[in-house]
């Protein structure tokens, strides 16, 4: 967890200076959020993941990419004890997966498991 967090910070510091909509900068933001989560800095990971979600929406990212980040946010809510928020977002992600992929797709089944 600590190494992943350090690598996330290193990526973020390296690519922060790129233009806001630069994909590499967005990937660095994602790695930072995942690293913070792995190091159990859940409140910080939530802030980064929410910023990443906002960035993806501004960028016009795919529904798939948005659902991935929303799922990460829902898991972070759960770790922070914000179970109502987690459950609501997990339901939304599952519904989004149903619409996007259908009920038998692997990603939909994974989100069904997360929601249960």
PDB file of C-alpha atoms in Angstrom:
ATOM      1  CA  UNK A   1       0.000   0.000   0.000  1.00  0.00           C
ATOM      2  CA  UNK A   2       2.723   2.484   0.943  1.00  0.00           C
ATOM      3  CA  UNK A   3       4.747   1.839  -2.223  1.00  0.00           C
ATOM      4  CA  UNK A   4       1.636   2.126  -4.413  1.00  0.00           C
ATOM      5  CA  UNK A   5       0.822   5.412  -2.680  1.00  0.00           C
ATOM      6  CA  UNK A   6       4.348   6.739  -3.218  1.00  0.00           C
ATOM      7  CA  UNK A   7       4.240   5.774  -6.892  1.00  0.00           C
ATOM      8  CA  UNK A   8       0.846   7.459  -7.234  1.00  0.00           C
ATOM      9  CA  UNK A   9       2.229  10.682  -5.772  1.00  0.00           C
ATOM     10  CA  UNK A  10       5.285  10.474  -8.026  1.00  0.00           C
ATOM     11  CA  UNK A  11       3.100  10.074 -11.119  1.00  0.00           C
ATOM     12  CA  UNK A  12       0.853  12.932 -10.061  1.00  0.00           C
ATOM     13  CA  UNK A  13       3.785  15.275  -9.419  1.00  0.00           C
ATOM     14  CA  UNK A  14       5.348  14.315 -12.755  1.00  0.00           C
ATOM     15  CA  UNK A  15       2.249  14.892 -14.888  1.00  0.00           C
ATOM     16  CA  UNK A  16       0.438  17.648 -12.982  1.00  0.00           C
ATOM     17  CA  UNK A  17       1.907  20.324 -15.252  1.00  0.00           C
ATOM     18  CA  UNK A  18       0.284  18.900 -18.378  1.00  0.00           C
ATOM     19  CA  UNK A  19      -2.894  20.484 -19.775  1.00  0.00           C
ATOM     20  CA  UNK A  20      -5.999  19.664 -17.736  1.00  0.00           C
ATOM     21  CA  UNK A  21      -7.603  17.423 -20.358  1.00  0.00           C
ATOM     22  CA  UNK A  22      -4.387  15.470 -21.020  1.00  0.00           C
ATOM     23  CA  UNK A  23      -5.055  11.731 -20.734  1.00  0.00           C
ATOM     24  CA  UNK A  24      -1.734  10.981 -19.028  1.00  0.00           C
ATOM     25  CA  UNK A  25      -2.557  13.540 -16.342  1.00  0.00           C
ATOM     26  CA  UNK A  26      -5.892  11.772 -15.804  1.00  0.00           C
ATOM     27  CA  UNK A  27      -4.167   8.409 -15.525  1.00  0.00           C
ATOM     28  CA  UNK A  28      -1.817   9.887 -12.926  1.00  0.00           C
ATOM     29  CA  UNK A  29      -4.832  11.123 -10.961  1.00  0.00           C
ATOM     30  CA  UNK A  30      -6.298   7.615 -11.078  1.00  0.00           C
ATOM     31  CA  UNK A  31      -3.035   6.066  -9.844  1.00  0.00           C
ATOM     32  CA  UNK A  32      -2.857   8.585  -7.018  1.00  0.00           C
ATOM     33  CA  UNK A  33      -6.389   7.745  -5.884  1.00  0.00           C
ATOM     34  CA  UNK A  34      -5.727   4.012  -6.045  1.00  0.00           C
ATOM     35  CA  UNK A  35      -2.452   4.438  -4.172  1.00  0.00           C
ATOM     36  CA  UNK A  36      -4.071   6.473  -1.421  1.00  0.00           C
ATOM     37  CA  UNK A  37      -6.799   3.840  -1.092  1.00  0.00           C
ATOM     38  CA  UNK A  38      -4.219   1.022  -0.932  1.00  0.00           C
ATOM     39  CA  UNK A  39      -2.386   2.903   1.832  1.00  0.00           C
ATOM     40  CA  UNK A  40      -5.697   3.233   3.695  1.00  0.00           C
ATOM     41  CA  UNK A  41      -5.899   7.015   3.279  1.00  0.00           C
ATOM     42  CA  UNK A  42      -9.555   6.615   2.341  1.00  0.00           C
ATOM     43  CA  UNK A  43     -10.696  10.216   2.871  1.00  0.00           C
ATOM     44  CA  UNK A  44      -7.908  11.475   0.614  1.00  0.00           C
ATOM     45  CA  UNK A  45      -8.632   8.730  -1.922  1.00  0.00           C
ATOM     46  CA  UNK A  46     -12.275   9.843  -1.984  1.00  0.00           C
ATOM     47  CA  UNK A  47     -11.306  13.443  -2.756  1.00  0.00           C
ATOM     48  CA  UNK A  48      -9.045  12.352  -5.602  1.00  0.00           C
ATOM     49  CA  UNK A  49     -11.640   9.935  -7.016  1.00  0.00           C
ATOM     50  CA  UNK A  50     -14.352  12.597  -6.930  1.00  0.00           C
ATOM     51  CA  UNK A  51     -12.011  14.975  -8.766  1.00  0.00           C
ATOM     52  CA  UNK A  52     -11.276  12.237 -11.299  1.00  0.00           C
ATOM     53  CA  UNK A  53     -15.004  11.663 -11.853  1.00  0.00           C
ATOM     54  CA  UNK A  54     -15.537  15.367 -12.435  1.00  0.00           C
ATOM     55  CA  UNK A  55     -12.592  15.418 -14.853  1.00  0.00           C
ATOM     56  CA  UNK A  56     -13.979  12.435 -16.782  1.00  0.00           C
ATOM     57  CA  UNK A  57     -17.379  14.103 -17.133  1.00  0.00           C
ATOM     58  CA  UNK A  58     -15.825  17.358 -18.364  1.00  0.00           C
ATOM     59  CA  UNK A  59     -13.764  15.363 -20.832  1.00  0.00           C
ATOM     60  CA  UNK A  60     -16.799  13.504 -22.182  1.00  0.00           C
ATOM     61  CA  UNK A  61     -15.474  10.101 -21.142  1.00  0.00           C
ATOM     62  CA  UNK A  62     -17.274   6.874 -21.922  1.00  0.00           C
ATOM     63  CA  UNK A  63     -20.053   5.571 -19.690  1.00  0.00           C
ATOM     64  CA  UNK A  64     -17.807   2.594 -18.949  1.00  0.00           C
ATOM     65  CA  UNK A  65     -14.999   4.788 -17.599  1.00  0.00           C
ATOM     66  CA  UNK A  66     -17.432   6.794 -15.488  1.00  0.00           C
ATOM     67  CA  UNK A  67     -18.978   3.628 -14.029  1.00  0.00           C
ATOM     68  CA  UNK A  68     -15.527   2.319 -13.074  1.00  0.00           C
ATOM     69  CA  UNK A  69     -14.730   5.449 -11.078  1.00  0.00           C
ATOM     70  CA  UNK A  70     -18.198   5.537  -9.520  1.00  0.00           C
ATOM     71  CA  UNK A  71     -17.689   1.949  -8.372  1.00  0.00           C
ATOM     72  CA  UNK A  72     -14.362   2.940  -6.792  1.00  0.00           C
ATOM     73  CA  UNK A  73     -16.071   5.850  -5.040  1.00  0.00           C
ATOM     74  CA  UNK A  74     -18.815   3.559  -3.733  1.00  0.00           C
ATOM     75  CA  UNK A  75     -16.201   1.208  -2.274  1.00  0.00           C
ATOM     76  CA  UNK A  76     -14.426   4.147  -0.660  1.00  0.00           C
ATOM     77  CA  UNK A  77     -17.700   5.353   0.873  1.00  0.00           C
ATOM     78  CA  UNK A  78     -18.111   1.896   2.411  1.00  0.00           C
ATOM     79  CA  UNK A  79     -14.607   1.976   3.914  1.00  0.00           C
ATOM     80  CA  UNK A  80     -15.385   5.390   5.390  1.00  0.00           C
ATOM     81  CA  UNK A  81     -18.561   4.045   7.002  1.00  0.00           C
ATOM     82  CA  UNK A  82     -20.821   6.039   4.695  1.00  0.00           C
ATOM     83  CA  UNK A  83     -22.941   2.991   3.953  1.00  0.00           C
ATOM     84  CA  UNK A  84     -26.070   4.804   2.724  1.00  0.00           C
ATOM     85  CA  UNK A  85     -24.047   6.701   0.125  1.00  0.00           C
ATOM     86  CA  UNK A  86     -22.189   3.528  -0.827  1.00  0.00           C
ATOM     87  CA  UNK A  87     -25.383   1.539  -1.291  1.00  0.00           C
ATOM     88  CA  UNK A  88     -27.042   4.245  -3.378  1.00  0.00           C
ATOM     89  CA  UNK A  89     -24.026   4.602  -5.652  1.00  0.00           C
ATOM     90  CA  UNK A  90     -23.581   0.823  -5.964  1.00  0.00           C
ATOM     91  CA  UNK A  91     -27.222   0.601  -7.065  1.00  0.00           C
ATOM     92  CA  UNK A  92     -26.645   3.338  -9.640  1.00  0.00           C
ATOM     93  CA  UNK A  93     -23.518   1.621 -10.970  1.00  0.00           C
ATOM     94  CA  UNK A  94     -25.315  -1.717 -11.212  1.00  0.00           C
ATOM     95  CA  UNK A  95     -28.207  -0.071 -13.087  1.00  0.00           C
ATOM     96  CA  UNK A  96     -25.730   1.621 -15.406  1.00  0.00           C
ATOM     97  CA  UNK A  97     -24.016  -1.687 -16.092  1.00  0.00           C
ATOM     98  CA  UNK A  98     -27.363  -3.336 -16.867  1.00  0.00           C
ATOM     99  CA  UNK A  99     -28.152  -0.629 -19.429  1.00  0.00           C
ATOM    100  CA  UNK A 100     -24.658  -0.637 -20.914  1.00  0.00           C
ATOM    101  CA  UNK A 101     -23.783  -4.334 -20.952  1.00  0.00           C
ATOM    102  CA  UNK A 102     -26.912  -6.398 -20.248  1.00  0.00           C
ATOM    103  CA  UNK A 103     -27.575  -8.738 -17.366  1.00  0.00           C
ATOM    104  CA  UNK A 104     -25.175 -11.553 -18.306  1.00  0.00           C
ATOM    105  CA  UNK A 105     -22.043  -9.478 -18.903  1.00  0.00           C
ATOM    106  CA  UNK A 106     -19.110 -10.064 -16.532  1.00  0.00           C
ATOM    107  CA  UNK A 107     -18.979  -6.392 -15.463  1.00  0.00           C
ATOM    108  CA  UNK A 108     -22.715  -6.381 -14.689  1.00  0.00           C
ATOM    109  CA  UNK A 109     -22.374  -9.530 -12.606  1.00  0.00           C
ATOM    110  CA  UNK A 110     -19.432  -8.023 -10.715  1.00  0.00           C
ATOM    111  CA  UNK A 111     -21.477  -4.922  -9.900  1.00  0.00           C
ATOM    112  CA  UNK A 112     -24.452  -7.096  -8.894  1.00  0.00           C
ATOM    113  CA  UNK A 113     -22.118  -8.777  -6.406  1.00  0.00           C
ATOM    114  CA  UNK A 114     -20.866  -5.392  -5.154  1.00  0.00           C
ATOM    115  CA  UNK A 115     -24.456  -4.199  -4.735  1.00  0.00           C
ATOM    116  CA  UNK A 116     -25.582  -7.289  -2.818  1.00  0.00           C
TER     117      UNK A 116
END
